[in-house]
PDB file of C-alpha atoms in Angstrom:
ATOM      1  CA  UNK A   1     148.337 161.827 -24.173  1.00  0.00           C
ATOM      2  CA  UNK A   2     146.374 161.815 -27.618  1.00  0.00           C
ATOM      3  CA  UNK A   3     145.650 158.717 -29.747  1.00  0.00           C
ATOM      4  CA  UNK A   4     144.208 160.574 -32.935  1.00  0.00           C
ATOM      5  CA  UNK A   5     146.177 158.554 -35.730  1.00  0.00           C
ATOM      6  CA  UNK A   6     145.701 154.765 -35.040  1.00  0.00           C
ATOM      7  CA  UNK A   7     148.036 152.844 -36.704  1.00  0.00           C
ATOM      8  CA  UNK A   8     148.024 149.381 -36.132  1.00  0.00           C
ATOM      9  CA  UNK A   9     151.347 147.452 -35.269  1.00  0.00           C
ATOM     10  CA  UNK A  10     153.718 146.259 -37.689  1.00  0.00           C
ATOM     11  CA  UNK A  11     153.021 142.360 -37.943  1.00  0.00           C
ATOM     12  CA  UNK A  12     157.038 141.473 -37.697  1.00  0.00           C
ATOM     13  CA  UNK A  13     156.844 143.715 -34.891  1.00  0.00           C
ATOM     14  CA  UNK A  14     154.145 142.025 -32.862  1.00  0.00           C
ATOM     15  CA  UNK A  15     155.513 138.475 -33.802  1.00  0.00           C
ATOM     16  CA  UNK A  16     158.856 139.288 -31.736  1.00  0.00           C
ATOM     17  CA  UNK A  17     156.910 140.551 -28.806  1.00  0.00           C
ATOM     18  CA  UNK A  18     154.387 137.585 -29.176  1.00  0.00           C
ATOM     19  CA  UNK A  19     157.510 135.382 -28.594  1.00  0.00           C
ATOM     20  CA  UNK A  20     159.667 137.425 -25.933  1.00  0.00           C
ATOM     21  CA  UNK A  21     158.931 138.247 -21.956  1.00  0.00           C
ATOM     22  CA  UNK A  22     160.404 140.983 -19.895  1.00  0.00           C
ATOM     23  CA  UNK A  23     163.351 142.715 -21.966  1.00  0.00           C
ATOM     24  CA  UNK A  24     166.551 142.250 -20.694  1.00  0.00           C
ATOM     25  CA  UNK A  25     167.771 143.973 -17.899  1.00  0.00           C
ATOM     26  CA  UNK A  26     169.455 147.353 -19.649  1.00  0.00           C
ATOM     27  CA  UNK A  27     172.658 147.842 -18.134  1.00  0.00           C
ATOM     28  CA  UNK A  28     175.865 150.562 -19.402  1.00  0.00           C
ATOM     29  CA  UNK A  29     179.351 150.206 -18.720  1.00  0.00           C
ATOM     30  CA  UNK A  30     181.515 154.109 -18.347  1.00  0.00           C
ATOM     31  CA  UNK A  31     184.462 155.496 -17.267  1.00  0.00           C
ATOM     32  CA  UNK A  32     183.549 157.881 -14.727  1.00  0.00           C
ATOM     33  CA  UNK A  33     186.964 159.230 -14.855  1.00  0.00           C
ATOM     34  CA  UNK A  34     186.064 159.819 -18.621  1.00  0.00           C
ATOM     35  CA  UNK A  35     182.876 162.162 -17.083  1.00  0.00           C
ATOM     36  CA  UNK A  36     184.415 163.741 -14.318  1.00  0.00           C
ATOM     37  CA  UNK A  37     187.040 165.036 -16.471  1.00  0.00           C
ATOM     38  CA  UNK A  38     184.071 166.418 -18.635  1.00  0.00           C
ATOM     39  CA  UNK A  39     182.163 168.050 -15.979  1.00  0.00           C
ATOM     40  CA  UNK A  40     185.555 169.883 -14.387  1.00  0.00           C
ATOM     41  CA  UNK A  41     183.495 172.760 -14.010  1.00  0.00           C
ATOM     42  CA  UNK A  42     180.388 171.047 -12.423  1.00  0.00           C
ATOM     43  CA  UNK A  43     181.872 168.550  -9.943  1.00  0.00           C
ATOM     44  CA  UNK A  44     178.771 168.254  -7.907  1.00  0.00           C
ATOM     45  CA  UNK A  45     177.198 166.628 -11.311  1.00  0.00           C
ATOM     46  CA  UNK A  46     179.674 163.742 -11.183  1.00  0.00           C
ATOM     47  CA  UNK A  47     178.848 162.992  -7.340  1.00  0.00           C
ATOM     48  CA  UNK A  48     176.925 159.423  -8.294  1.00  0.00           C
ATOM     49  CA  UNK A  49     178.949 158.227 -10.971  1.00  0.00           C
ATOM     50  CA  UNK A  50     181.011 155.799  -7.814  1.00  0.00           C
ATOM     51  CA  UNK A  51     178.151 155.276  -5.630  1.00  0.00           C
ATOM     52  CA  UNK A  52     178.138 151.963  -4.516  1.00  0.00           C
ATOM     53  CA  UNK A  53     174.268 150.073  -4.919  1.00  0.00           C
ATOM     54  CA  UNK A  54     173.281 152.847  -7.444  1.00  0.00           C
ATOM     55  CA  UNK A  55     176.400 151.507  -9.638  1.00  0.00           C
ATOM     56  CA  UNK A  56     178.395 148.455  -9.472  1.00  0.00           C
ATOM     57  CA  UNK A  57     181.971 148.062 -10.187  1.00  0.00           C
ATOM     58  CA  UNK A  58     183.179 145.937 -13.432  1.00  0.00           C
ATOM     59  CA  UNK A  59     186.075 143.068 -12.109  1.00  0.00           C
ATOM     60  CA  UNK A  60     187.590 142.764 -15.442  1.00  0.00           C
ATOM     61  CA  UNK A  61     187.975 146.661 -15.864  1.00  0.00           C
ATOM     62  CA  UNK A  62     188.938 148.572 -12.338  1.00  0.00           C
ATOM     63  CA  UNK A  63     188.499 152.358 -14.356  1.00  0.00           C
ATOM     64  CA  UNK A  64     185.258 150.936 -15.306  1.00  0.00           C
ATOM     65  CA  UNK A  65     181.650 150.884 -13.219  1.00  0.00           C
ATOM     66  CA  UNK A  66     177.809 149.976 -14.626  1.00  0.00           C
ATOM     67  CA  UNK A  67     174.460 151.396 -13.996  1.00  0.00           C
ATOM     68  CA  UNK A  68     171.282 150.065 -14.986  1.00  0.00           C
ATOM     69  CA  UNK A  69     167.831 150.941 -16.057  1.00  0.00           C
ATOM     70  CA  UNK A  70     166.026 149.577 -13.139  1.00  0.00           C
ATOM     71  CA  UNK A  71     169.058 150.735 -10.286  1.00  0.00           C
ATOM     72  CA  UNK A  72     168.044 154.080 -12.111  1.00  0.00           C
ATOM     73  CA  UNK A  73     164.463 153.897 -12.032  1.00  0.00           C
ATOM     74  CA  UNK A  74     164.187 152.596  -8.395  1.00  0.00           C
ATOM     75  CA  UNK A  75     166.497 155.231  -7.531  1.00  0.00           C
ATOM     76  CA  UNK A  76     164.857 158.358  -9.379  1.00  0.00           C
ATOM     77  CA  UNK A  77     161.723 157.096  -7.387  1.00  0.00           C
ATOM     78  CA  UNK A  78     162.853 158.552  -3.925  1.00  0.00           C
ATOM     79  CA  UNK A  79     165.017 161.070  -4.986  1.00  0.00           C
ATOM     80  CA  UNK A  80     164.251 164.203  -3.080  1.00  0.00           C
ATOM     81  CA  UNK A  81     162.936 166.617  -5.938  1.00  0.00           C
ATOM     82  CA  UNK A  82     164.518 170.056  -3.810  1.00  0.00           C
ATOM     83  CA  UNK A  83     167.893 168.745  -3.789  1.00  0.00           C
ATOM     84  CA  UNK A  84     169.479 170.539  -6.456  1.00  0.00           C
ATOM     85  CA  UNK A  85     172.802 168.682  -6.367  1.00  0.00           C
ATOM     86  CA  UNK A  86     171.490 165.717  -6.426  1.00  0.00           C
ATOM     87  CA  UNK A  87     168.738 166.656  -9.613  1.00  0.00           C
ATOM     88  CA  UNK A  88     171.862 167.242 -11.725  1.00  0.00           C
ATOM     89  CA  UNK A  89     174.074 163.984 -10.512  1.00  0.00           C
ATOM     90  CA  UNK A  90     171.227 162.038 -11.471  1.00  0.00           C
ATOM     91  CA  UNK A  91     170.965 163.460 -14.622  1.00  0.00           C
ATOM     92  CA  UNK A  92     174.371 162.826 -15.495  1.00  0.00           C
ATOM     93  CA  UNK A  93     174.066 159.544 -14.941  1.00  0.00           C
ATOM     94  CA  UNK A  94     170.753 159.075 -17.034  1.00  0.00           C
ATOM     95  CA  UNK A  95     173.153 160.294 -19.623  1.00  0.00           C
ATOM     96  CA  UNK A  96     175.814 157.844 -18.952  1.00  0.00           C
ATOM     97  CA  UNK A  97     173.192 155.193 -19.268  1.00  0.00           C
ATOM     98  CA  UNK A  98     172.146 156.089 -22.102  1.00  0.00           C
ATOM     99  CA  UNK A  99     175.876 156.637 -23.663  1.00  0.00           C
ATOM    100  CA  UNK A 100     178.378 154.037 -22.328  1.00  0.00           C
ATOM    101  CA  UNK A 101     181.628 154.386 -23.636  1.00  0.00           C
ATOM    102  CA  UNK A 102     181.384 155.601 -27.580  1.00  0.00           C
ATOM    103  CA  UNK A 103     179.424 158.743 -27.446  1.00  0.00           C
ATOM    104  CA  UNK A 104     181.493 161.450 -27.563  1.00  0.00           C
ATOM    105  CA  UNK A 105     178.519 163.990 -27.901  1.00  0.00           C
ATOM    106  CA  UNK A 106     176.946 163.645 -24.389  1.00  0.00           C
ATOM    107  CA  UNK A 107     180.645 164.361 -22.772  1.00  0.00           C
ATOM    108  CA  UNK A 108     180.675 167.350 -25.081  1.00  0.00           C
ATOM    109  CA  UNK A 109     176.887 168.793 -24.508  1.00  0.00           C
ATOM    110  CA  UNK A 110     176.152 167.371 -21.265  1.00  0.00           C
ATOM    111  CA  UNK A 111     178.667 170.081 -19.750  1.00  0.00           C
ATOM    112  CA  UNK A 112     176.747 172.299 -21.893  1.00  0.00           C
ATOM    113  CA  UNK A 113     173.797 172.297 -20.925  1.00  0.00           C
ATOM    114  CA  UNK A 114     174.784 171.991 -16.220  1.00  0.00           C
ATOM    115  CA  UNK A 115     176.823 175.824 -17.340  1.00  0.00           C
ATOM    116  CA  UNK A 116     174.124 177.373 -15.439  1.00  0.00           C
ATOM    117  CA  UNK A 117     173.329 175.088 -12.522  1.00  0.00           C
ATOM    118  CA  UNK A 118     170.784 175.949 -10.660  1.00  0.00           C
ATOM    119  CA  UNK A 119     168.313 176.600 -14.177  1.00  0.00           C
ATOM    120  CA  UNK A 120     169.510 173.668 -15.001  1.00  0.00           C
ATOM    121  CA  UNK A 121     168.076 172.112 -11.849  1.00  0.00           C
ATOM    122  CA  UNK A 122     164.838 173.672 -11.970  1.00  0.00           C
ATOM    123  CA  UNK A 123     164.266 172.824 -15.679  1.00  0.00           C
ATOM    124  CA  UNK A 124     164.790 169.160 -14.475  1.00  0.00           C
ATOM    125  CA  UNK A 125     162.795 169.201 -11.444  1.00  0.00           C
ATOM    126  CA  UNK A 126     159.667 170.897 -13.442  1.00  0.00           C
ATOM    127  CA  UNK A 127     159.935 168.317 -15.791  1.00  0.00           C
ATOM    128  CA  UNK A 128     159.780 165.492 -13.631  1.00  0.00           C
ATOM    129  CA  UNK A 129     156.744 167.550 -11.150  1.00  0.00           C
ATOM    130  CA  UNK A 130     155.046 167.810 -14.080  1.00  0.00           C
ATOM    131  CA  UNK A 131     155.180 164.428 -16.089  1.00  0.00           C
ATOM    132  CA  UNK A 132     154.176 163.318 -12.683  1.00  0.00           C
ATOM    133  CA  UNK A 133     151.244 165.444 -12.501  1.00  0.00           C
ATOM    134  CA  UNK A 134     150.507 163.427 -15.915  1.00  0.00           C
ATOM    135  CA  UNK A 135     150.988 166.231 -18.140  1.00  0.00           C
ATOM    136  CA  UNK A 136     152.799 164.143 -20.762  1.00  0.00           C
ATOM    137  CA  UNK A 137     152.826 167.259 -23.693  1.00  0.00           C
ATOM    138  CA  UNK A 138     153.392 170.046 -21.097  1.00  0.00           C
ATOM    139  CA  UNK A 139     156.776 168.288 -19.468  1.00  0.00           C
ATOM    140  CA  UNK A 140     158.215 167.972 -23.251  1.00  0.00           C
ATOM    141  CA  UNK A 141     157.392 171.537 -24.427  1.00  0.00           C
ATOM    142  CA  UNK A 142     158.462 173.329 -21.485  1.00  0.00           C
ATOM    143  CA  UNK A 143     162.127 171.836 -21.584  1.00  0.00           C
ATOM    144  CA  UNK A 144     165.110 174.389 -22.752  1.00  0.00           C
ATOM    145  CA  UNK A 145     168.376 173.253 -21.691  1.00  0.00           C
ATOM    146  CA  UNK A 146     171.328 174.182 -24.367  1.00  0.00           C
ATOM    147  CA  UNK A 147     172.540 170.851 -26.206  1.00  0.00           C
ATOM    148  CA  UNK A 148     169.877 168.613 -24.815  1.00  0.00           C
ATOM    149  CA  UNK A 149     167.307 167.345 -27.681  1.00  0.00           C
ATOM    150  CA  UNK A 150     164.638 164.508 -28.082  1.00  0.00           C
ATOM    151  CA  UNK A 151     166.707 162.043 -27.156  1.00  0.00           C
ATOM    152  CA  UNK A 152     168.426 163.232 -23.881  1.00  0.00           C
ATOM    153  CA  UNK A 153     165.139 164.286 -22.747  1.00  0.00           C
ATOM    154  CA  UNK A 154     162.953 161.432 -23.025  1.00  0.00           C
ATOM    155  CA  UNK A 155     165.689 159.543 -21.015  1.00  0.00           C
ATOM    156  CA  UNK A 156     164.931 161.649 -18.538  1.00  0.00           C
ATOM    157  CA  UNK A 157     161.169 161.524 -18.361  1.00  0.00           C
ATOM    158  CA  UNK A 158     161.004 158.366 -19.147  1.00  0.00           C
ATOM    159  CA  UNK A 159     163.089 157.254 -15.835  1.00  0.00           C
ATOM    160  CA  UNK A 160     162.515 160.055 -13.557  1.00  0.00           C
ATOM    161  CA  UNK A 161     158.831 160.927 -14.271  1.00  0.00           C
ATOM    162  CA  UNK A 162     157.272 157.744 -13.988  1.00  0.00           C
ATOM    163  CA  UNK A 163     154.426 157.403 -11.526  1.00  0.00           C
ATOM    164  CA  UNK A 164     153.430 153.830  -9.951  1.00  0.00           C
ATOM    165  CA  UNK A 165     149.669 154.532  -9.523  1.00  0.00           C
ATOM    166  CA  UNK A 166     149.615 155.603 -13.083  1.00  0.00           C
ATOM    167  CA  UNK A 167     148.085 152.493 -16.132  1.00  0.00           C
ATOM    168  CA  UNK A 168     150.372 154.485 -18.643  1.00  0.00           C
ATOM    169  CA  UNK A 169     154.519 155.601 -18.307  1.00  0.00           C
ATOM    170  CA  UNK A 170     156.843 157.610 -20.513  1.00  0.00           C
ATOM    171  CA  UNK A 171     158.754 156.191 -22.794  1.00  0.00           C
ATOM    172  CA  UNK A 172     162.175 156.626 -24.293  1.00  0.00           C
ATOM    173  CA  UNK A 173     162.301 158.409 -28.118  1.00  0.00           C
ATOM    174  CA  UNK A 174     166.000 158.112 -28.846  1.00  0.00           C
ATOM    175  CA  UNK A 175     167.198 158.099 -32.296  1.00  0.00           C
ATOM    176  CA  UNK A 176     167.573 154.247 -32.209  1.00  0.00           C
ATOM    177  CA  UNK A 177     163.717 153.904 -31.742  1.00  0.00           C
ATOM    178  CA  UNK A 178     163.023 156.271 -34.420  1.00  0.00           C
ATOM    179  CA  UNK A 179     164.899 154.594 -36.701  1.00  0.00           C
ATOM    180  CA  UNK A 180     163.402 151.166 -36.049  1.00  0.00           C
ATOM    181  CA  UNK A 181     159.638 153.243 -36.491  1.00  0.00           C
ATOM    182  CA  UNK A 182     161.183 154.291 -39.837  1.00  0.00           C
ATOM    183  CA  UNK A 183     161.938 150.426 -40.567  1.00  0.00           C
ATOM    184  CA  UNK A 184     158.749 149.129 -39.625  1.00  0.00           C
ATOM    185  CA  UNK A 185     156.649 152.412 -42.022  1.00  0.00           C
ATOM    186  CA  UNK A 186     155.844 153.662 -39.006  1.00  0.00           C
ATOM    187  CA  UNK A 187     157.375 157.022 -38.795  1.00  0.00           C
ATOM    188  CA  UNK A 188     156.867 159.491 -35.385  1.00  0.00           C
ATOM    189  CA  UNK A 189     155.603 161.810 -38.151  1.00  0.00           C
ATOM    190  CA  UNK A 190     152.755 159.480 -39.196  1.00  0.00           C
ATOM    191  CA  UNK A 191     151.438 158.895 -35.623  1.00  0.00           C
ATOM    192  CA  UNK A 192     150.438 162.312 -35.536  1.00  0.00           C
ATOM    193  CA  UNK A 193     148.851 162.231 -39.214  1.00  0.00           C
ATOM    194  CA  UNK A 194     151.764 164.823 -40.080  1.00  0.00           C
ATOM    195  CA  UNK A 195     151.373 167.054 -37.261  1.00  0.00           C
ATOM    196  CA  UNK A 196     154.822 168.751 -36.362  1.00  0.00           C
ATOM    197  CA  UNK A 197     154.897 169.976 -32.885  1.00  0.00           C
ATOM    198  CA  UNK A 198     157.410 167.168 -31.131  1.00  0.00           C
ATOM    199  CA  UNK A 199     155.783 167.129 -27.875  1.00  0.00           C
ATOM    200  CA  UNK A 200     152.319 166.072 -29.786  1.00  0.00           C
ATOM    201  CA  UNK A 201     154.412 163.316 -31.503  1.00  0.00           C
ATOM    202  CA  UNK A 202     156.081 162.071 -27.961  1.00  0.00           C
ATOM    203  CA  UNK A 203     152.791 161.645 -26.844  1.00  0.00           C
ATOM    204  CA  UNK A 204     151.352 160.089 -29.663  1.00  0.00           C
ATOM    205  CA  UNK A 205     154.588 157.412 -30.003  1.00  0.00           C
ATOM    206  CA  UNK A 206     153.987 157.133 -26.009  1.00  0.00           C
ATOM    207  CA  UNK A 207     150.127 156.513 -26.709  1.00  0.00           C
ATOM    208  CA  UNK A 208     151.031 154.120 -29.641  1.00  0.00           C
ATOM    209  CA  UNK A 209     153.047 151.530 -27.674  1.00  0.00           C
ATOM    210  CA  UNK A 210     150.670 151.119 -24.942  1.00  0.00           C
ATOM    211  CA  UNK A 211     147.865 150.278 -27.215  1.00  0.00           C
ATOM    212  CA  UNK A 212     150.266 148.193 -29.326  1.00  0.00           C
ATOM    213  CA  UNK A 213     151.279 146.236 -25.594  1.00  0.00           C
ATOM    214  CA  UNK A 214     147.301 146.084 -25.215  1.00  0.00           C
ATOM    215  CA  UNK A 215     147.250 144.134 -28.410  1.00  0.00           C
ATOM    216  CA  UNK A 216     149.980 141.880 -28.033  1.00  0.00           C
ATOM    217  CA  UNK A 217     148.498 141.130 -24.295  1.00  0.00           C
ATOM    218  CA  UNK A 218     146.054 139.079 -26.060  1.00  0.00           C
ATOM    219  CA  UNK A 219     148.635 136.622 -27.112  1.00  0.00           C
ATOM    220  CA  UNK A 220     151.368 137.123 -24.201  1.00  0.00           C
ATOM    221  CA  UNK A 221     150.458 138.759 -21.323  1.00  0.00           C
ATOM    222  CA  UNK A 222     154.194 139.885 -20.417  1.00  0.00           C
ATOM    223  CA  UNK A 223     154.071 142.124 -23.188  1.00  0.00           C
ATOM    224  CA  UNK A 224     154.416 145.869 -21.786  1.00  0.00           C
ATOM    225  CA  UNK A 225     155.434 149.218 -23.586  1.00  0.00           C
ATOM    226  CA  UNK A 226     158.767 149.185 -22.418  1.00  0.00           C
ATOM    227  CA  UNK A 227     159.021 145.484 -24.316  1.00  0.00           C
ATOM    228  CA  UNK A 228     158.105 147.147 -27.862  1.00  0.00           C
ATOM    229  CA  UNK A 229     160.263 150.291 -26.951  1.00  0.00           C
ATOM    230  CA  UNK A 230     163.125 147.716 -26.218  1.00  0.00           C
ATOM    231  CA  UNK A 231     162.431 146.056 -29.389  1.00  0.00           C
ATOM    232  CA  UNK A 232     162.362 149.352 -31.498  1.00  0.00           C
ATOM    233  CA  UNK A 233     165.597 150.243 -30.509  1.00  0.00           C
ATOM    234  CA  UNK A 234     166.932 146.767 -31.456  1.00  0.00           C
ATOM    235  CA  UNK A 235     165.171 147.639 -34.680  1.00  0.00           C
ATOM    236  CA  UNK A 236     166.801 150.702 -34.796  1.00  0.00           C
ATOM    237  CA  UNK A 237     170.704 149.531 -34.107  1.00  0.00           C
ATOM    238  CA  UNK A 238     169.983 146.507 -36.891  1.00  0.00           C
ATOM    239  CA  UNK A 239     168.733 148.564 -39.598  1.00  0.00           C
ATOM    240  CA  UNK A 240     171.865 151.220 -39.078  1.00  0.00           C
ATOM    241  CA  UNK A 241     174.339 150.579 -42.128  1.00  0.00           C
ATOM    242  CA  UNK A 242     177.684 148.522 -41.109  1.00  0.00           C
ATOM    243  CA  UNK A 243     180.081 150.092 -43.452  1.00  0.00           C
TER     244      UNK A 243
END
């Protein structure tokens, strides 16, 4: 990771985290009917959208099931890195997190990018070996799957490439948290001083919100990156226009 542009954290930004503890537990409801109608031509992809523990049914909505961060998290943890199958199942289902049941573009570029399987695998698994290995820059700008952008992919590394042992994780750079850096005049752009290569940025915003959690420690110790990326994206969904 680099540091080289410190901006300090917006004060309305610290004063929620000041005042909040753990964010709340991110969980997504989907149809996996809706997903294995999408992936038709990839069925192995779809093989964890019913698992039982891993997802939980909804009682109100039978069609319906949920998966959460954490169920995700603790399950990308022991997930064996050779099984190919199971690489792209679990990446589906990042991307169901991440959707729900209004995003039309993941069911259209999800399938998209699992057309070739097996590179689809390795580009995964590489990823993951290699945010692991702590190479933060390196598992961004070696990515290439069609259809899959900034978004999709720091979903992925920031669930499947975290590493226990490690004082700093990846963190998610949707579009939600880059609009709430936009709101707050803190642009990704400007945490690199301008510079334009998007893994340098990742790293930099990744960089950013630990020493941002740092300094809110002093005041609440719960504070952790994942509270400010939580709060971002809060930032992000407030500041979208309503009409």
């Amino acid at each position: 990771m680099t540091g080289e542009h410190r901006a300090p954290i917006p004060a309305e930004l610290r004063y929620r985290a000041m005042r909040m503890g753990r964010p709340p537990e991110q969980k997504t409801r989907y149809r996996p009917a809706t997903w294995e109608r999408a992936l038709e031509r990839s069925p192995v992809a779809g093989a964890l959208l019913w698992t039982p523990g891993l997802t939980e049914p909804v009682a109100a909505r039978p069609a319906d099931r949920t998966v959460t961060r954490h169920a995700l998290q603790a399950h990308l943890a022991a997930v064996d890195l050779a099984d190919w199958q199971t690489m792209l199942a679990s990446f589906v289902l990042v991307a169901v997190w991440g959707s729900g049941t209004t995003n039309s573009r993941s069911l259209r570029y999800i399938p998209i990018a699992l057309a070739d399987p097996l590179r689809a695998a390795h580009q995964l698994t590489t990823a993951v070996e290699t945010m692991r290995r702590d190479d933060l820059v390196g598992a961004y700008r070696q990515f290439q799957l069609p259809g899959i952008g900034q978004s999709y992919l720091t979903r992925w590394l920031a669930l499947a490439g975290r590493r226990g042992s490690r004082a700093w994780q990846p963190l998610i750079l949707d579009a939600r948290v880059n609009t709430g850096l936009t709101a707050l005049g803190v642009p990704v752009a400007r945490l690199m001083a301008g510079r334009r290569s998007r893994a340098q940025r990742y790293a930099a915003y990744v960089d950013t919100l630990h020493r941002w959690a740092d300094d809110v420690r002093q005041d609440n110790p719960a504070c952790q990156p994942e509270t400010l990326e939580w709060l971002l994206s809060r930032y992000g969904r407030e500041s979208r226009p309503t009409s």
